[in-house]
Amino acid sequence: MSWGTELWDQFDNLEKHTQWGIDILEKYIKFVKERTEIELSYAKQLRNLAKKYQPKKNSKEEEEYRYTACKAFLSTLNEMNDYAGQHEVISENMTSNITVELARYVQELKQERKSYFHDGRKAQQHIEICWKQLESSKRRFERDCKEADRAQQYFEKMDADINVTKADVEKARQQAQVRHQMAEDSKADYSSILQKFNHEQHEYYHTHIPNIFQKIQEMEERRIVRIGDSMKTYAEVDRQVIPIIGKCLDEIVKAAESIDQKNDSQLVIEAYKSGFEPPGDIEFEDYTQPMKRTVSDNSLSNSRGEGKPELKFGGKSKGKLWPFIKKNKSPKQQKEPLSHRFNEFMTSKPKIHCFRSLKRGLSLKLGATPEDFSNLPPEQRRKKLQQKVDELNKEIQKEMDQRDAITKMKDVYLKNPQMGDPASLDHKLTEVSQNIEKLRLESQKFEAWLAEVEGRLPARSEQARRQSGMFDAQNPATVNNCAQDRESPDGSYTEEQSQEGEGKVLATDFDDEFDEEEPLPAIGTCKALYTFEGQNEGTISVVEGETLYVIEEDKGDGWTRIRRNEDEEGYVPTSYVEVYLDKNAKGAKTYI
């Protein structure tokens, strides 16, 4: 069906319809444009989201990503970046293939439509002019006919009147003839114009208008086809990225399937394993022992009289004790129930095993780490030292490669002096050799520490065990009065009293690292200026505004020893407290 034949009289409606079609096309362009903006915004938000949860470099978060679950999460974040990239591709392709192309097509369509309707209006104007000419000639013919009829009637009237002169009759006859001729001329002119108009009208309705409307119909059909093709492109742009998006999702699933809970559990062991052994059994405390005191004293007296080696009981024996554990001052001192001591042991923080380690730790400023990582448990220290040795070996290898490269370059200069001066490389070669030597010394130092740790971990204080066993074999009578061998959390052995009598500790050959400490008296008070979390061994936590007792002043290492009560004492940074010393207190002394 053709618009030219079926809609020959609907020029105005066709003009409105084609304008509506262009409006629909522009609306679709606007829709696609807004879709591209949404895709870009979505991609940007996805990228920002992935960036927000990426681990920060050189931070604790980066260390956490060795676990398989965290690695899978990191892989998910990376895939989300690729996923966002596909949405950017969608936006880009829709912009170039749909929005830009349709915008250009709309401009062409408007020009074409304007041209067709301009031709249609010209044809309308021409047919209207022809119609006006026809109407004008028709009215003139009608007027001339009426004039001729009146002239004829006047002539006949004059001719019938006997009173009228012959000259008047002749004049009336001539006038009638003139009018009759004018009517004939008007008739001929009207006939000619009518034929012309009919021809023009036929051309207008059967040739010009059908041709124009046919072109408009073709233009409108092309618009419809074009918008359909754009919709197909719209879907195809989405379909093109589906395989890549599916691949991203497959990678996320693959990462999720790679999560190994057993491996993560092993990593937790490697990260936090201290290398210590669990504490041994607590010895039974015999409260009937005081009843046998006389027998024991006599036995000891007899053994002395017989010339046997004298066993030393005294406050200055060199047995290893936990720091800050108070010794029994009197045989009558009441012992705590066994259950209470066990609960306290299980809930209390590990103590520093010797004052040598304490002083070494306290000599460091707050937050600093010893070079030999002595603040860490043995197993963690071994890992840190091994890591440091590996890093130094890599640096040594790098420097050696650089030295080899410089040496080769020097040989080239020696063979080809025109390429460069060999002596210019001597300074650089010397500098690299010095760096290698420094790194080797540094590596040897850490390897020595590593060897020390690795030599201690497999057999913890075997010499101490043997010596303790030998001493027990030589003195079977005093086994019940000696302290039970137990391991402190760092692998060294301590001796805990099993009797409430004198509270003395037997000395052995290897217990010479430090002497038993007498409880220090308070030499003043202090007020906590800030809250301090005592997480390291030998430190104590304080709360801002808390008042405590000072038992040892700062000795120049930045730490002050304080006591909260009889069982809680430790070190805090001097800058965290305000000290009020008692000048009359025994032992009050200023260290500079």
mmCIF file of N, CA and C in Angstrom, residues 399-466:
data_model
loop_
_atom_site.group_PDB
_atom_site.id
_atom_site.type_symbol
_atom_site.label_atom_id
_atom_site.label_comp_id
_atom_site.label_asym_id
_atom_site.label_seq_id
_atom_site.Cartn_x
_atom_site.Cartn_y
_atom_site.Cartn_z
ATOM 1 N N GLU A 399 74.224 -7.355 44.682
ATOM 2 C CA GLU A 399 75.485 -6.611 44.629
ATOM 3 C C GLU A 399 76.543 -7.384 43.853
ATOM 4 N N MET A 400 76.568 -8.716 44.014
ATOM 5 C CA MET A 400 77.544 -9.522 43.277
ATOM 6 C C MET A 400 77.269 -9.469 41.782
ATOM 7 N N ASP A 401 76.011 -9.505 41.405
ATOM 8 C CA ASP A 401 75.673 -9.367 39.981
ATOM 9 C C ASP A 401 76.128 -8.022 39.439
ATOM 10 N N GLN A 402 75.942 -6.984 40.265
ATOM 11 C CA GLN A 402 76.375 -5.648 39.843
ATOM 12 C C GLN A 402 77.906 -5.603 39.717
ATOM 13 N N ARG A 403 78.595 -6.262 40.662
ATOM 14 C CA ARG A 403 80.064 -6.297 40.594
ATOM 15 C C ARG A 403 80.525 -7.040 39.338
ATOM 16 N N ASP A 404 79.861 -8.151 39.022
ATOM 17 C CA ASP A 404 80.233 -8.891 37.812
ATOM 18 C C ASP A 404 80.005 -8.057 36.565
ATOM 19 N N ALA A 405 78.896 -7.302 36.552
ATOM 20 C CA ALA A 405 78.608 -6.453 35.386
ATOM 21 C C ALA A 405 79.668 -5.363 35.242
ATOM 22 N N ILE A 406 80.056 -4.763 36.363
ATOM 23 C CA ILE A 406 81.086 -3.706 36.303
ATOM 24 C C ILE A 406 82.416 -4.300 35.857
ATOM 25 N N THR A 407 82.734 -5.515 36.357
ATOM 26 C CA THR A 407 83.985 -6.169 35.961
ATOM 27 C C THR A 407 84.008 -6.448 34.464
ATOM 28 N N LYS A 408 82.894 -6.944 33.927
ATOM 29 C CA LYS A 408 82.824 -7.200 32.482
ATOM 30 C C LYS A 408 82.973 -5.904 31.690
ATOM 31 N N MET A 409 82.325 -4.840 32.183
ATOM 32 C CA MET A 409 82.438 -3.557 31.489
ATOM 33 C C MET A 409 83.887 -3.060 31.505
ATOM 34 N N LYS A 410 84.561 -3.295 32.648
ATOM 35 C CA LYS A 410 85.954 -2.870 32.751
ATOM 36 C C LYS A 410 86.827 -3.643 31.764
ATOM 37 N N ASP A 411 86.552 -4.953 31.628
ATOM 38 C CA ASP A 411 87.305 -5.753 30.662
ATOM 39 C C ASP A 411 87.078 -5.248 29.238
ATOM 40 N N VAL A 412 85.835 -4.861 28.951
ATOM 41 C CA VAL A 412 85.545 -4.313 27.612
ATOM 42 C C VAL A 412 86.318 -3.026 27.385
ATOM 43 N N TYR A 413 86.370 -2.161 28.422
ATOM 44 C CA TYR A 413 87.118 -0.901 28.295
ATOM 45 C C TYR A 413 88.608 -1.159 28.109
ATOM 46 N N LEU A 414 89.110 -2.225 28.790
ATOM 47 C CA LEU A 414 90.530 -2.548 28.643
ATOM 48 C C LEU A 414 90.845 -3.002 27.231
ATOM 49 N N LYS A 415 89.945 -3.775 26.662
ATOM 50 C CA LYS A 415 90.163 -4.257 25.303
ATOM 51 C C LYS A 415 89.888 -3.174 24.264
ATOM 52 N N ASN A 416 88.945 -2.292 24.567
ATOM 53 C CA ASN A 416 88.583 -1.219 23.627
ATOM 54 C C ASN A 416 88.630 0.116 24.364
ATOM 55 N N PRO A 417 89.806 0.717 24.509
ATOM 56 C CA PRO A 417 89.939 1.980 25.279
ATOM 57 C C PRO A 417 89.087 3.107 24.727
ATOM 58 N N GLN A 418 88.778 3.047 23.419
ATOM 59 C CA GLN A 418 87.985 4.138 22.856
ATOM 60 C C GLN A 418 86.560 4.168 23.397
ATOM 61 N N MET A 419 86.090 3.050 23.991
ATOM 62 C CA MET A 419 84.723 2.997 24.529
ATOM 63 C C MET A 419 84.615 3.628 25.908
ATOM 64 N N GLY A 420 85.737 3.723 26.641
ATOM 65 C CA GLY A 420 85.689 4.332 27.965
ATOM 66 C C GLY A 420 86.962 4.090 28.736
ATOM 67 N N ASP A 421 87.081 4.796 29.855
ATOM 68 C CA ASP A 421 88.266 4.697 30.692
ATOM 69 C C ASP A 421 88.049 3.618 31.743
ATOM 70 N N PRO A 422 88.864 2.568 31.794
ATOM 71 C CA PRO A 422 88.690 1.506 32.805
ATOM 72 C C PRO A 422 88.854 2.020 34.228
ATOM 73 N N ALA A 423 89.742 3.013 34.404
ATOM 74 C CA ALA A 423 89.978 3.526 35.763
ATOM 75 C C ALA A 423 88.754 4.208 36.349
ATOM 76 N N SER A 424 87.838 4.658 35.480
ATOM 77 C CA SER A 424 86.637 5.341 35.988
ATOM 78 C C SER A 424 85.708 4.391 36.715
ATOM 79 N N LEU A 425 85.909 3.077 36.518
ATOM 80 C CA LEU A 425 85.042 2.091 37.169
ATOM 81 C C LEU A 425 85.623 1.564 38.472
ATOM 82 N N ASP A 426 86.877 1.914 38.766
ATOM 83 C CA ASP A 426 87.510 1.390 39.981
ATOM 84 C C ASP A 426 86.787 1.838 41.242
ATOM 85 N N HIS A 427 86.393 3.095 41.292
ATOM 86 C CA HIS A 427 85.709 3.621 42.484
ATOM 87 C C HIS A 427 84.383 2.887 42.700
ATOM 88 N N LYS A 428 83.629 2.709 41.623
ATOM 89 C CA LYS A 428 82.346 2.004 41.730
ATOM 90 C C LYS A 428 82.555 0.552 42.133
ATOM 91 N N LEU A 429 83.596 -0.083 41.581
ATOM 92 C CA LEU A 429 83.875 -1.480 41.919
ATOM 93 C C LEU A 429 84.255 -1.628 43.382
ATOM 94 N N THR A 430 85.057 -0.673 43.876
ATOM 95 C CA THR A 430 85.443 -0.702 45.295
ATOM 96 C C THR A 430 84.227 -0.511 46.188
ATOM 97 N N GLU A 431 83.381 0.407 45.794
ATOM 98 C CA GLU A 431 82.174 0.679 46.594
ATOM 99 C C GLU A 431 81.259 -0.544 46.659
ATOM 100 N N VAL A 432 81.083 -1.225 45.530
ATOM 101 C CA VAL A 432 80.245 -2.429 45.513
ATOM 102 C C VAL A 432 80.871 -3.523 46.362
ATOM 103 N N SER A 433 82.201 -3.689 46.283
ATOM 104 C CA SER A 433 82.873 -4.716 47.095
ATOM 105 C C SER A 433 82.702 -4.433 48.578
ATOM 106 N N GLN A 434 82.787 -3.167 48.956
ATOM 107 C CA GLN A 434 82.573 -2.807 50.362
ATOM 108 C C GLN A 434 81.145 -3.120 50.799
ATOM 109 N N ASN A 435 80.202 -2.831 49.929
ATOM 110 C CA ASN A 435 78.804 -3.139 50.259
ATOM 111 C C ASN A 435 78.605 -4.640 50.444
ATOM 112 N N ILE A 436 79.260 -5.435 49.587
ATOM 113 C CA ILE A 436 79.143 -6.893 49.722
ATOM 114 C C ILE A 436 79.715 -7.354 51.048
ATOM 115 N N GLU A 437 80.868 -6.786 51.422
ATOM 116 C CA GLU A 437 81.487 -7.177 52.680
ATOM 117 C C GLU A 437 80.602 -6.807 53.871
ATOM 118 N N LYS A 438 80.023 -5.613 53.816
ATOM 119 C CA LYS A 438 79.129 -5.190 54.901
ATOM 120 C C LYS A 438 77.924 -6.121 54.999
ATOM 121 N N LEU A 439 77.356 -6.442 53.856
ATOM 122 C CA LEU A 439 76.186 -7.316 53.858
ATOM 123 C C LEU A 439 76.540 -8.717 54.347
ATOM 124 N N ARG A 440 77.720 -9.192 54.000
ATOM 125 C CA ARG A 440 78.136 -10.510 54.473
ATOM 126 C C ARG A 440 78.313 -10.537 55.986
ATOM 127 N N LEU A 441 78.930 -9.477 56.524
ATOM 128 C CA LEU A 441 79.077 -9.392 57.980
ATOM 129 C C LEU A 441 77.711 -9.352 58.656
ATOM 130 N N GLU A 442 76.818 -8.576 58.074
ATOM 131 C CA GLU A 442 75.469 -8.489 58.619
ATOM 132 C C GLU A 442 74.766 -9.841 58.554
ATOM 133 N N SER A 443 74.952 -10.534 57.425
ATOM 134 C CA SER A 443 74.336 -11.850 57.271
ATOM 135 C C SER A 443 74.915 -12.845 58.268
ATOM 136 N N GLN A 444 76.223 -12.791 58.472
ATOM 137 C CA GLN A 444 76.850 -13.689 59.449
ATOM 138 C C GLN A 444 76.309 -13.440 60.852
ATOM 139 N N LYS A 445 76.081 -12.167 61.165
ATOM 140 C CA LYS A 445 75.550 -11.836 62.483
ATOM 141 C C LYS A 445 74.161 -12.452 62.676
ATOM 142 N N PHE A 446 73.313 -12.297 61.694
ATOM 143 C CA PHE A 446 71.963 -12.858 61.812
ATOM 144 C C PHE A 446 71.985 -14.387 61.736
ATOM 145 N N GLU A 447 72.926 -14.943 60.951
ATOM 146 C CA GLU A 447 73.040 -16.401 60.894
ATOM 147 C C GLU A 447 73.477 -16.961 62.231
ATOM 148 N N ALA A 448 74.344 -16.220 62.944
ATOM 149 C CA ALA A 448 74.762 -16.678 64.274
ATOM 150 C C ALA A 448 73.577 -16.689 65.233
ATOM 151 N N TRP A 449 72.769 -15.633 65.189
ATOM 152 C CA TRP A 449 71.569 -15.601 66.035
ATOM 153 C C TRP A 449 70.616 -16.733 65.657
ATOM 154 N N LEU A 450 70.507 -16.962 64.336
ATOM 155 C CA LEU A 450 69.617 -18.023 63.870
ATOM 156 C C LEU A 450 70.112 -19.389 64.341
ATOM 157 N N ALA A 451 71.425 -19.600 64.251
ATOM 158 C CA ALA A 451 71.985 -20.869 64.710
ATOM 159 C C ALA A 451 71.762 -21.058 66.207
ATOM 160 N N GLU A 452 71.852 -19.936 66.939
ATOM 161 C CA GLU A 452 71.611 -20.008 68.386
ATOM 162 C C GLU A 452 70.172 -20.436 68.671
ATOM 163 N N VAL A 453 69.230 -19.846 67.943
ATOM 164 C CA VAL A 453 67.824 -20.188 68.165
ATOM 165 C C VAL A 453 67.537 -21.611 67.712
ATOM 166 N N GLU A 454 68.024 -21.981 66.537
ATOM 167 C CA GLU A 454 67.751 -23.322 66.021
ATOM 168 C C GLU A 454 68.410 -24.393 66.865
ATOM 169 N N GLY A 455 69.537 -24.062 67.488
ATOM 170 C CA GLY A 455 70.183 -25.023 68.364
ATOM 171 C C GLY A 455 69.457 -25.209 69.670
ATOM 172 N N ARG A 456 68.618 -24.222 70.045
ATOM 173 C CA ARG A 456 67.902 -24.304 71.309
ATOM 174 C C ARG A 456 66.532 -24.931 71.156
ATOM 175 N N LEU A 457 65.916 -24.771 70.027
ATOM 176 C CA LEU A 457 64.533 -25.234 69.875
ATOM 177 C C LEU A 457 64.376 -26.741 69.952
ATOM 178 N N PRO A 458 65.201 -27.552 69.276
ATOM 179 C CA PRO A 458 64.952 -29.002 69.305
ATOM 180 C C PRO A 458 65.113 -29.612 70.688
ATOM 181 N N ALA A 459 66.174 -29.219 71.422
ATOM 182 C CA ALA A 459 66.399 -29.772 72.763
ATOM 183 C C ALA A 459 66.523 -28.624 73.730
ATOM 184 N N ARG A 460 65.488 -28.339 74.441
ATOM 185 C CA ARG A 460 65.446 -27.167 75.294
ATOM 186 C C ARG A 460 66.166 -27.435 76.606
ATOM 187 N N SER A 461 67.305 -26.783 76.848
ATOM 188 C CA SER A 461 68.041 -26.835 78.103
ATOM 189 C C SER A 461 68.320 -28.266 78.528
ATOM 190 N N GLU A 462 68.845 -29.047 77.568
ATOM 191 C CA GLU A 462 69.158 -30.433 77.919
ATOM 192 C C GLU A 462 70.224 -30.489 78.999
ATOM 193 N N GLN A 463 71.198 -29.554 78.938
ATOM 194 C CA GLN A 463 72.245 -29.546 79.954
ATOM 195 C C GLN A 463 71.650 -29.302 81.321
ATOM 196 N N ALA A 464 70.672 -28.376 81.367
ATOM 197 C CA ALA A 464 70.038 -28.090 82.648
ATOM 198 C C ALA A 464 69.289 -29.306 83.165
ATOM 199 N N ARG A 465 68.660 -30.044 82.241
ATOM 200 C CA ARG A 465 67.945 -31.246 82.666
ATOM 201 C C ARG A 465 68.918 -32.269 83.247
ATOM 202 N N ARG A 466 70.051 -32.462 82.542
ATOM 203 C CA ARG A 466 71.008 -33.455 83.020
ATOM 204 C C ARG A 466 71.580 -33.059 84.380
#
